Coordinates of N, CA and C in Angstrom, one line a residue:
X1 N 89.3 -9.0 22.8 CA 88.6 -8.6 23.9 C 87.2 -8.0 23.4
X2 N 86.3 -8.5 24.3 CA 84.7 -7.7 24.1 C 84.8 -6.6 24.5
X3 N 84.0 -5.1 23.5 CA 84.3 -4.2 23.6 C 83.1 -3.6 25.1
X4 N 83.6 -3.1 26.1 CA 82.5 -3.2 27.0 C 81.4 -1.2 27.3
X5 N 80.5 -1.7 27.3 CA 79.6 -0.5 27.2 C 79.6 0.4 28.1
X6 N 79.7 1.4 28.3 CA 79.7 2.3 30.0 C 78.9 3.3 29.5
X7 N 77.5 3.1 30.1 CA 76.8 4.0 30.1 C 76.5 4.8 31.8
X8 N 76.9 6.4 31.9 CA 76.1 6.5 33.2 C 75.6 7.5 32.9
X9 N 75.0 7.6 31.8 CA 73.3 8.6 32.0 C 72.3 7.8 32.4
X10 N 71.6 8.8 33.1 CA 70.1 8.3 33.8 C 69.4 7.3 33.0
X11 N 68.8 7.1 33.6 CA 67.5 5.4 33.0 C 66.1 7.0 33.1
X12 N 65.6 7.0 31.4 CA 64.2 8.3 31.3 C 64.0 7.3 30.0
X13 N 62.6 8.3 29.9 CA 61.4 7.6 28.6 C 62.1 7.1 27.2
X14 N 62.9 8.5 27.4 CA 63.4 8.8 25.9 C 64.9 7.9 25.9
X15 N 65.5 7.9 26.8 CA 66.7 7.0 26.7 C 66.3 5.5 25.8
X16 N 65.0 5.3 27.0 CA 64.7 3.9 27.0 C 64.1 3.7 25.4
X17 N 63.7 4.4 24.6 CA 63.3 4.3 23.6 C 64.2 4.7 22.1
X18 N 65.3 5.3 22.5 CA 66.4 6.0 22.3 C 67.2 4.6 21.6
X19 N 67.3 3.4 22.6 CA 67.9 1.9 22.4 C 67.0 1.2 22.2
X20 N 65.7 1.3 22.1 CA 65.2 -0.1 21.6 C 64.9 -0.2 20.8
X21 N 65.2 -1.5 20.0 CA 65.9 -2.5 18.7 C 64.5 -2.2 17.5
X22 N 64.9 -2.1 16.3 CA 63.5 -1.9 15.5 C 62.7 -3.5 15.5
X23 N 63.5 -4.4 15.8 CA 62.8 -5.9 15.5 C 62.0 -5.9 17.6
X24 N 61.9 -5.0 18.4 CA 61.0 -4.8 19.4 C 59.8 -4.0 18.8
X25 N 60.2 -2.8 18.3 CA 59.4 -1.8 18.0 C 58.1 -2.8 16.9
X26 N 58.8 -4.0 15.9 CA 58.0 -4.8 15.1 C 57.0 -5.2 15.8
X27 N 58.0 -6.0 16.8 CA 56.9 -7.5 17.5 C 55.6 -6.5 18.5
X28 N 55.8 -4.9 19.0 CA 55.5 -4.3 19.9 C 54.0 -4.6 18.6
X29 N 54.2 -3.9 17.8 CA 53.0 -3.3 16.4 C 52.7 -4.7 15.9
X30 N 52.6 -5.7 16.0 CA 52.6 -7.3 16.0 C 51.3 -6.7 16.9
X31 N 51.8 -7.3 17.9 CA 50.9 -7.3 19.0 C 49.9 -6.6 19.6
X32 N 50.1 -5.2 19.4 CA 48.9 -4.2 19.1 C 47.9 -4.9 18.0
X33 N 48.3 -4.7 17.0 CA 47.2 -5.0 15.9 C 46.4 -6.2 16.2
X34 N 46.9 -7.3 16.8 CA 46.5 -8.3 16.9 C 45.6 -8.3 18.1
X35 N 46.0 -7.5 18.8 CA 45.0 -7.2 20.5 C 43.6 -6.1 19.6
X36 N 44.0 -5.5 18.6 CA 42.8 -4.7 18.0 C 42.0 -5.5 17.3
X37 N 42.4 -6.7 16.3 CA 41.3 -7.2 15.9 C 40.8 -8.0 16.2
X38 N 41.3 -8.6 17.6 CA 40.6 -9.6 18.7 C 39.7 -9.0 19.5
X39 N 39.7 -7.1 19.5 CA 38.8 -6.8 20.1 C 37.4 -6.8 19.0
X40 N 38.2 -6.1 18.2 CA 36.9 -5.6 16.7 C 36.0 -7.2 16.5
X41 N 37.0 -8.4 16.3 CA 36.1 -9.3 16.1 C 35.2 -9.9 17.1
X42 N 35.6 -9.8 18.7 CA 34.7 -9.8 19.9 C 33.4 -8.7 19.7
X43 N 33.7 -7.8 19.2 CA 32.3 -6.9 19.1 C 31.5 -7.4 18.3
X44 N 32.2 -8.0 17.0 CA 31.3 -8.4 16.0 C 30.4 -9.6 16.2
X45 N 31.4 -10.4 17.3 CA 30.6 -11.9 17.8 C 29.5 -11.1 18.5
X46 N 29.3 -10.1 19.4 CA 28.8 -10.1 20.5 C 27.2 -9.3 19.4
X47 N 27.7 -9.1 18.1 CA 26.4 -8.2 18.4 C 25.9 -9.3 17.5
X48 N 26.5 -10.2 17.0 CA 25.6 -11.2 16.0 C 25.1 -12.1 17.1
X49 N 25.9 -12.3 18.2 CA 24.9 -12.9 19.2 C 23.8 -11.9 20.0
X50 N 23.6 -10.8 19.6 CA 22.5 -10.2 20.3 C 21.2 -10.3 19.2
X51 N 22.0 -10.1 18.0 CA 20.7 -9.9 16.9 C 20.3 -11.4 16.8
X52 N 20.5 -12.5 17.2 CA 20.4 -13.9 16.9 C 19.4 -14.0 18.3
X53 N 19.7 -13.3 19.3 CA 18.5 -13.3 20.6 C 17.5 -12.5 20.2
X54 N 17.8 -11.8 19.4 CA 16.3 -10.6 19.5 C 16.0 -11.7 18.5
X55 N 16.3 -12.6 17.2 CA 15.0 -13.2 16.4 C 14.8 -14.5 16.9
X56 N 15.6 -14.8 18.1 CA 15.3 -15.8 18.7 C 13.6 -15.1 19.6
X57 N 13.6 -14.6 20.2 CA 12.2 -13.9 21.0 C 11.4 -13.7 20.0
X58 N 11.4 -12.7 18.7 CA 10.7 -12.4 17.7 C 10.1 -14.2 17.7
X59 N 10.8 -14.7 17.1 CA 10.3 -16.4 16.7 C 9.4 -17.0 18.0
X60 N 9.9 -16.9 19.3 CA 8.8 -17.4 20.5 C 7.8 -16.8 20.3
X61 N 7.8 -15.0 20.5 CA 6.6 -14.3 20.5 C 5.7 -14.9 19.3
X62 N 5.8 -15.2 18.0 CA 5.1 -15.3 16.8 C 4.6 -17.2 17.4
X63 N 5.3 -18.3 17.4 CA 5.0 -19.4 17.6 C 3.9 -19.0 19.0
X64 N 4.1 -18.2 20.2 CA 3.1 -18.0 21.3 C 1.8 -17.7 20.6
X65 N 1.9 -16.6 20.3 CA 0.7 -15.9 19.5 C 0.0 -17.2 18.7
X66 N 0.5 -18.1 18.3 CA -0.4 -18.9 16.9 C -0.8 -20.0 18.1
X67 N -0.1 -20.3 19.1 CA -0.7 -21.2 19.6 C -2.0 -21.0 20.9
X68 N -1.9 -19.5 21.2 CA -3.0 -19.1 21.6 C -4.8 -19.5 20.7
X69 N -5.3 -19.8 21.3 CA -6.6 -20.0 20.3 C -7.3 -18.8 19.8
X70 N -7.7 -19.0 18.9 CA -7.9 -17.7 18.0 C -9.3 -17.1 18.8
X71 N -9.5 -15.7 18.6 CA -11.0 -15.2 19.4 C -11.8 -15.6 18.6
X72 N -13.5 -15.9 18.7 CA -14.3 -16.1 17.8 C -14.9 -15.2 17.1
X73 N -15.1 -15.4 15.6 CA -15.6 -14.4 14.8 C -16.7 -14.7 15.0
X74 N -17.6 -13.0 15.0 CA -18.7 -12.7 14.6 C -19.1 -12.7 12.9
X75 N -20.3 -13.3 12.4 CA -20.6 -13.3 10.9 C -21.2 -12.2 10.4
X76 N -20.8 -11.4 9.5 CA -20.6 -9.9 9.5 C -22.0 -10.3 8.2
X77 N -22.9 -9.8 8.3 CA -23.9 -10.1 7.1 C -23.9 -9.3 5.9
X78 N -24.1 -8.9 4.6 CA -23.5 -7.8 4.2 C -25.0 -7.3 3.0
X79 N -25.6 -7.0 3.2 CA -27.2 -6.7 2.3 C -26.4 -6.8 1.0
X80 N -27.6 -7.2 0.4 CA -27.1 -7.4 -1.6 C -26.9 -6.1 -2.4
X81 N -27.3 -5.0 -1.8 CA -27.2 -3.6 -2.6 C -26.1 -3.2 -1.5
X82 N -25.7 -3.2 -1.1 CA -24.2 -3.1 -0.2 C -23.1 -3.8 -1.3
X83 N -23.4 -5.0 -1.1 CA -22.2 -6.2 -1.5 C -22.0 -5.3 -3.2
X84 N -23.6 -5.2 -3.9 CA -23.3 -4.7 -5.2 C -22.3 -3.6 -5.7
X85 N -22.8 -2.5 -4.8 CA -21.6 -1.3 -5.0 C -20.1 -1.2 -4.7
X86 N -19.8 -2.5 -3.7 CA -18.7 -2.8 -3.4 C -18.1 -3.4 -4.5
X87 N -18.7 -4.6 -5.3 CA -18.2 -4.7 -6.4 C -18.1 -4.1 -7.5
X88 N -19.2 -3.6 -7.6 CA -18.9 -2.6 -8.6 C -17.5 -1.3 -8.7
X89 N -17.3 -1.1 -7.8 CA -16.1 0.0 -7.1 C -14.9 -0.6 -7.2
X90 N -14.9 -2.2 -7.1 CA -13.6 -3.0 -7.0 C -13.7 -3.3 -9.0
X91 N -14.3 -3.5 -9.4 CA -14.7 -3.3 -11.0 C -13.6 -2.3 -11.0
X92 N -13.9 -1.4 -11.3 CA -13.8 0.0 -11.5 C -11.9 -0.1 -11.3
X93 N -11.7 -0.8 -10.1 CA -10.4 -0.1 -9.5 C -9.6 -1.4 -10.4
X94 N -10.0 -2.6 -10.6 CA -9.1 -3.5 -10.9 C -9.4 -3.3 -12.5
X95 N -9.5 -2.3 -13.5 CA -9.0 -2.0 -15.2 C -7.7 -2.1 -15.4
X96 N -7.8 -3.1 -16.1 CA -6.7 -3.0 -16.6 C -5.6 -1.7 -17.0
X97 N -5.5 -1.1 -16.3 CA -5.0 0.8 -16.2 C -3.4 0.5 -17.7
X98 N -2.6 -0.4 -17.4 CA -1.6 -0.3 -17.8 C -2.0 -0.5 -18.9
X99 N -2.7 -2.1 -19.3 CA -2.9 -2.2 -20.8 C -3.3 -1.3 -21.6
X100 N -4.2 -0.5 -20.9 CA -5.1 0.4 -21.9 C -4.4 1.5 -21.9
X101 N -3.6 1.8 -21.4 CA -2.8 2.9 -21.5 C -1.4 2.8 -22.8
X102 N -1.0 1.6 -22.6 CA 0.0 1.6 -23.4 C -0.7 1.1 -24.6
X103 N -1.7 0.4 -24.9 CA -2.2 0.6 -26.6 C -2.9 1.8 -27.1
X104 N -4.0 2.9 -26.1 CA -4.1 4.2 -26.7 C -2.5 5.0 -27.0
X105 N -1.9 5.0 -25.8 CA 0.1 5.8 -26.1 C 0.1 5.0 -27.5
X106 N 0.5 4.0 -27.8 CA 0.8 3.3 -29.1 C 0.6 3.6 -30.2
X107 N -0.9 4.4 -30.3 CA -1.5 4.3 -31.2 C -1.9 5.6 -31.4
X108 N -1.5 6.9 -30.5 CA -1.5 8.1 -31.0 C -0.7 9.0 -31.2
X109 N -0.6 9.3 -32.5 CA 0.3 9.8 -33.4 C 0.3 11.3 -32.9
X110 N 0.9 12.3 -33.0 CA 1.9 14.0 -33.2 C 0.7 14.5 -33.8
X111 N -0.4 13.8 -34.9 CA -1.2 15.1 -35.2 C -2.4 14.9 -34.6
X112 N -2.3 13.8 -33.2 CA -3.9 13.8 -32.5 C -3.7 14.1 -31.1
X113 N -4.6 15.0 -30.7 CA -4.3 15.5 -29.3 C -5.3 14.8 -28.6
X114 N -5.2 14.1 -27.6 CA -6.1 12.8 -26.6 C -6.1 14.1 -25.6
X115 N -8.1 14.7 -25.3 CA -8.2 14.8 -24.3 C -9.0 14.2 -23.2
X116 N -9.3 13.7 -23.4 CA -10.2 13.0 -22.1 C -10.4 11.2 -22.3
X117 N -10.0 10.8 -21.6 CA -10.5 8.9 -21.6 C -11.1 8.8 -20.0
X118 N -12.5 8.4 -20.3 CA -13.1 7.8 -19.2 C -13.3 6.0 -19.0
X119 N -13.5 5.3 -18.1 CA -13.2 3.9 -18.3 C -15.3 4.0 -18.0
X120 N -15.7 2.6 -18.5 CA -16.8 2.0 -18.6 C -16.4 0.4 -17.8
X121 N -16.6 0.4 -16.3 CA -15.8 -0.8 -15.9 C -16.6 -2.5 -16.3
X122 N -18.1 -1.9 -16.5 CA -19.3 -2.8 -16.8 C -18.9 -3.3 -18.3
X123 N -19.2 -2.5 -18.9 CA -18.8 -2.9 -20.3 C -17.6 -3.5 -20.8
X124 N -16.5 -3.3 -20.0 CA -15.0 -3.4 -20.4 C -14.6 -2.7 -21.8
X125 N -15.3 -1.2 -21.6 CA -14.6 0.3 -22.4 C -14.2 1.4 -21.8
X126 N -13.8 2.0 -22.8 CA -13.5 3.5 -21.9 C -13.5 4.3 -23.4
X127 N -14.3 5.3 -23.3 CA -14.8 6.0 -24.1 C -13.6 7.6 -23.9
X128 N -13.2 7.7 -25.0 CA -12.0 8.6 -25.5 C -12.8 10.2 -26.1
X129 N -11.8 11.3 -26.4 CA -12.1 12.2 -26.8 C -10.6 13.0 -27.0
X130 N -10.8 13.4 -28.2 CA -9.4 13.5 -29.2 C -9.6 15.0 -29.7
X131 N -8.6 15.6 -30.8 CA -8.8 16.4 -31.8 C -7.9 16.0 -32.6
X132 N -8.2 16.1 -34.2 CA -7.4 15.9 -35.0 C -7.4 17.2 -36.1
X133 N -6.3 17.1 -36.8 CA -6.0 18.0 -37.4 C -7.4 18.7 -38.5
X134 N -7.5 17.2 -39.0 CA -8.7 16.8 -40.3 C -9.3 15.4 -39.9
X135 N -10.3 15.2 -41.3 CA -10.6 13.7 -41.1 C -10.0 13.0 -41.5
X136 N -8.9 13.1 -41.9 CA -8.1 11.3 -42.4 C -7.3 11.5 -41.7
X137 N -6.8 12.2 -40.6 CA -6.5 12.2 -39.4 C -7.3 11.4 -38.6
X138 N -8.0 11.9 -38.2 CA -9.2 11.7 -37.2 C -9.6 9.8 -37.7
X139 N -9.8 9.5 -39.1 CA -9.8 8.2 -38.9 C -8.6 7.1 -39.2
X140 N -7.5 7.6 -39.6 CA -6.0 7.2 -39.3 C -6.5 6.4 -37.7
X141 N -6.4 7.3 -36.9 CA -6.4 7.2 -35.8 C -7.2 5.9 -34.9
X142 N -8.4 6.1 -35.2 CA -9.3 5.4 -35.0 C -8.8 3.6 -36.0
X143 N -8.1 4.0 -36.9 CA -8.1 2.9 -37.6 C -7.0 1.9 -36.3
X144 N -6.1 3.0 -36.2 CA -5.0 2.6 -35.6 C -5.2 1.6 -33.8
X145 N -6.0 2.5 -33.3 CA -6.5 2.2 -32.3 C -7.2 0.5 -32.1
X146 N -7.8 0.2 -33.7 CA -8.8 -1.0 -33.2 C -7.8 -2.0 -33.9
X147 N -6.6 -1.0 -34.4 CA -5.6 -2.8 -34.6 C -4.7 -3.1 -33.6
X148 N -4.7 -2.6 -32.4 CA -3.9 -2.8 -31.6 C -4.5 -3.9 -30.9
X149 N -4.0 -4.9 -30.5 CA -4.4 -6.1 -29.8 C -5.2 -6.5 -28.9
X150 N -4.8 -5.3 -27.9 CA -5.7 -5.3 -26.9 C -7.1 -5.1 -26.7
X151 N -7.5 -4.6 -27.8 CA -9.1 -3.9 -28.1 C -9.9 -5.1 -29.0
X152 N -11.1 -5.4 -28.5 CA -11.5 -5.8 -29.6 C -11.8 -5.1 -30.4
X153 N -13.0 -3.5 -30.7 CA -13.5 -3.0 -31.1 C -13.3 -1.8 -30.6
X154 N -13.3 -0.9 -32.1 CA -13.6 0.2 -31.7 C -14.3 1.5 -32.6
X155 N -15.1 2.1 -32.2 CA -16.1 2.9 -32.8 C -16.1 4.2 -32.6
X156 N -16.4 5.3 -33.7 CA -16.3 6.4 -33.8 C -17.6 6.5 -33.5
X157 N -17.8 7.4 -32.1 CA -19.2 7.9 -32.1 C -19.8 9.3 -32.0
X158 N -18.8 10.3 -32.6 CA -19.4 11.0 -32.4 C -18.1 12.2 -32.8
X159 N -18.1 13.0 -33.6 CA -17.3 14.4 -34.5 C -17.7 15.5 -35.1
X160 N -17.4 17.0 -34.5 CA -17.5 18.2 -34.9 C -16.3 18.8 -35.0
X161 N -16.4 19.9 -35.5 CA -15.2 21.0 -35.9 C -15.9 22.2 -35.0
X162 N -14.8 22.1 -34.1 CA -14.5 23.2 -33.4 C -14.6 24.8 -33.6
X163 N -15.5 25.5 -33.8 CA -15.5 26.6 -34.5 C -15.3 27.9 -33.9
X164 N -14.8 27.6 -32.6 CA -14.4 28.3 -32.0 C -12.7 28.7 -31.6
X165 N -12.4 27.9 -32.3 CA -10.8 27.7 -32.2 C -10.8 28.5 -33.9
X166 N -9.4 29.2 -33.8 CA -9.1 29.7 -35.8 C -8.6 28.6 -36.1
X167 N -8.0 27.5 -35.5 CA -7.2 26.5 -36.7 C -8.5 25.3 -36.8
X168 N -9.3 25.6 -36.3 CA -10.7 24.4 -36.9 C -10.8 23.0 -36.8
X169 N -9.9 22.6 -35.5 CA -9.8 21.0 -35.0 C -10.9 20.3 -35.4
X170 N -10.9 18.9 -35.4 CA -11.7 18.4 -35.5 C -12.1 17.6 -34.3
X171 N -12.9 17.9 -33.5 CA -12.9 17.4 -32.0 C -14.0 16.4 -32.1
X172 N -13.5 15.5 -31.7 CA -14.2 13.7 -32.0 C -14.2 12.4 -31.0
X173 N -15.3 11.7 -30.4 CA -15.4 10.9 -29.1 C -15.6 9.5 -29.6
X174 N -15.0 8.8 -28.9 CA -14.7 7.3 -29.8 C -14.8 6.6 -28.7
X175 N -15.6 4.8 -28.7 CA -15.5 3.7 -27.4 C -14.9 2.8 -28.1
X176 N -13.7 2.2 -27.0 CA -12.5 1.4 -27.4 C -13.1 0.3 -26.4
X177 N -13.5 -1.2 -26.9 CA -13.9 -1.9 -25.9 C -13.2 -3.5 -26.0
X178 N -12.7 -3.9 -24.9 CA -11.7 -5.0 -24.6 C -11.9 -6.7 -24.2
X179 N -11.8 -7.1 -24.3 CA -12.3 -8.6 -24.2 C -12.1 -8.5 -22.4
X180 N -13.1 -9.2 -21.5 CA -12.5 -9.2 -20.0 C -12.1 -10.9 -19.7
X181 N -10.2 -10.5 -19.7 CA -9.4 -11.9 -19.4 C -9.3 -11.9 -18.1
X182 N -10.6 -11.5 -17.1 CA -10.5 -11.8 -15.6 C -9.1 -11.5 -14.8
X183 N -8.5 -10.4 -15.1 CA -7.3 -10.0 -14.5 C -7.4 -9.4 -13.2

């Protein structure tokens, strides 16, 4: 004989959860998760279809604009002493800044103190100003300077001793000048 069940407590939350089977409780957590990442991946559809509208418009607005006809330019005249200083100023700003930088760094040693480099953008120099300990310092230095690649030439033009300092530097101004490879 089948053994038969006689339950007469009330039907409540906790009864009802009290008997039901862990292989319910599974498929219940099945089914959640699966209703969550159907939602999570609906969001993700929905915003890649919004960002795909906004570069859809981005793209009309830009094709609109080019096929509008362009306004007409006015011919802007520009005087020859105008045009000159403008070049000259763009001279100036397009030196080779890095090269010249990293073959003076290269080339100055712990006993020479670099104070001042001015650029010459006409010439393609820039005229330096140093101290060195002594003179075979001072022309170490200079030797050093015009073997570095970047330079064609370079000239000592100009050295005194500091006599106002007690250690008696030798304070000395030199033009370092470069081939111009139209950079």
């Amino acid at each position: 004989m089948k053994p038969s069940r006689i339950d007469f407590a009330p039907r409540s939350l906790r009864r009802t959860i009290a008997r039901t089977r862990p292989a319910t409780w599974l498929i219940g957590s099945i089914g959640l998760m699966l209703c969550a990442s159907s939602a999570v991946i609906a969001y993700n559809l929905l915003r890649q279809g919004e960002a795909r509208q906004a570069e859809l418009q981005r793209i009309q607005t830009r094709i609109a604009a080019r096929i509008q006809p362009a306004p007409a330019r006015h011919e802007v005249v520009i005087p020859d002493g105008q045009a000159d200083a403008v070049n000259e100023i763009v001279g100036r700003l397009n030196l080779p800044w890095r090269d010249v930088f990293q073959a003076i760094e290269s080339a100055t040693p712990a006993s020479v103190a670099l104070l001042e480099l001015s650029p010459d953008a006409k010439r393609h120099a820039i005229k330096g100003t140093a101290e060195a300990k002594n003179g075979d310092d001072m022309l170490n230095y200079i030797a050093r300077i015009g073997s570095q690649p970047f330079f064609d030439s370079v000239v000592l033009t100009r050295h005194e001793i500091n006599e106002q300092d007690p250690n008696r530097p030798l304070r000395f101004q030199f033009l370092a000048v470069w081939e111009d490879t139209g950079k």
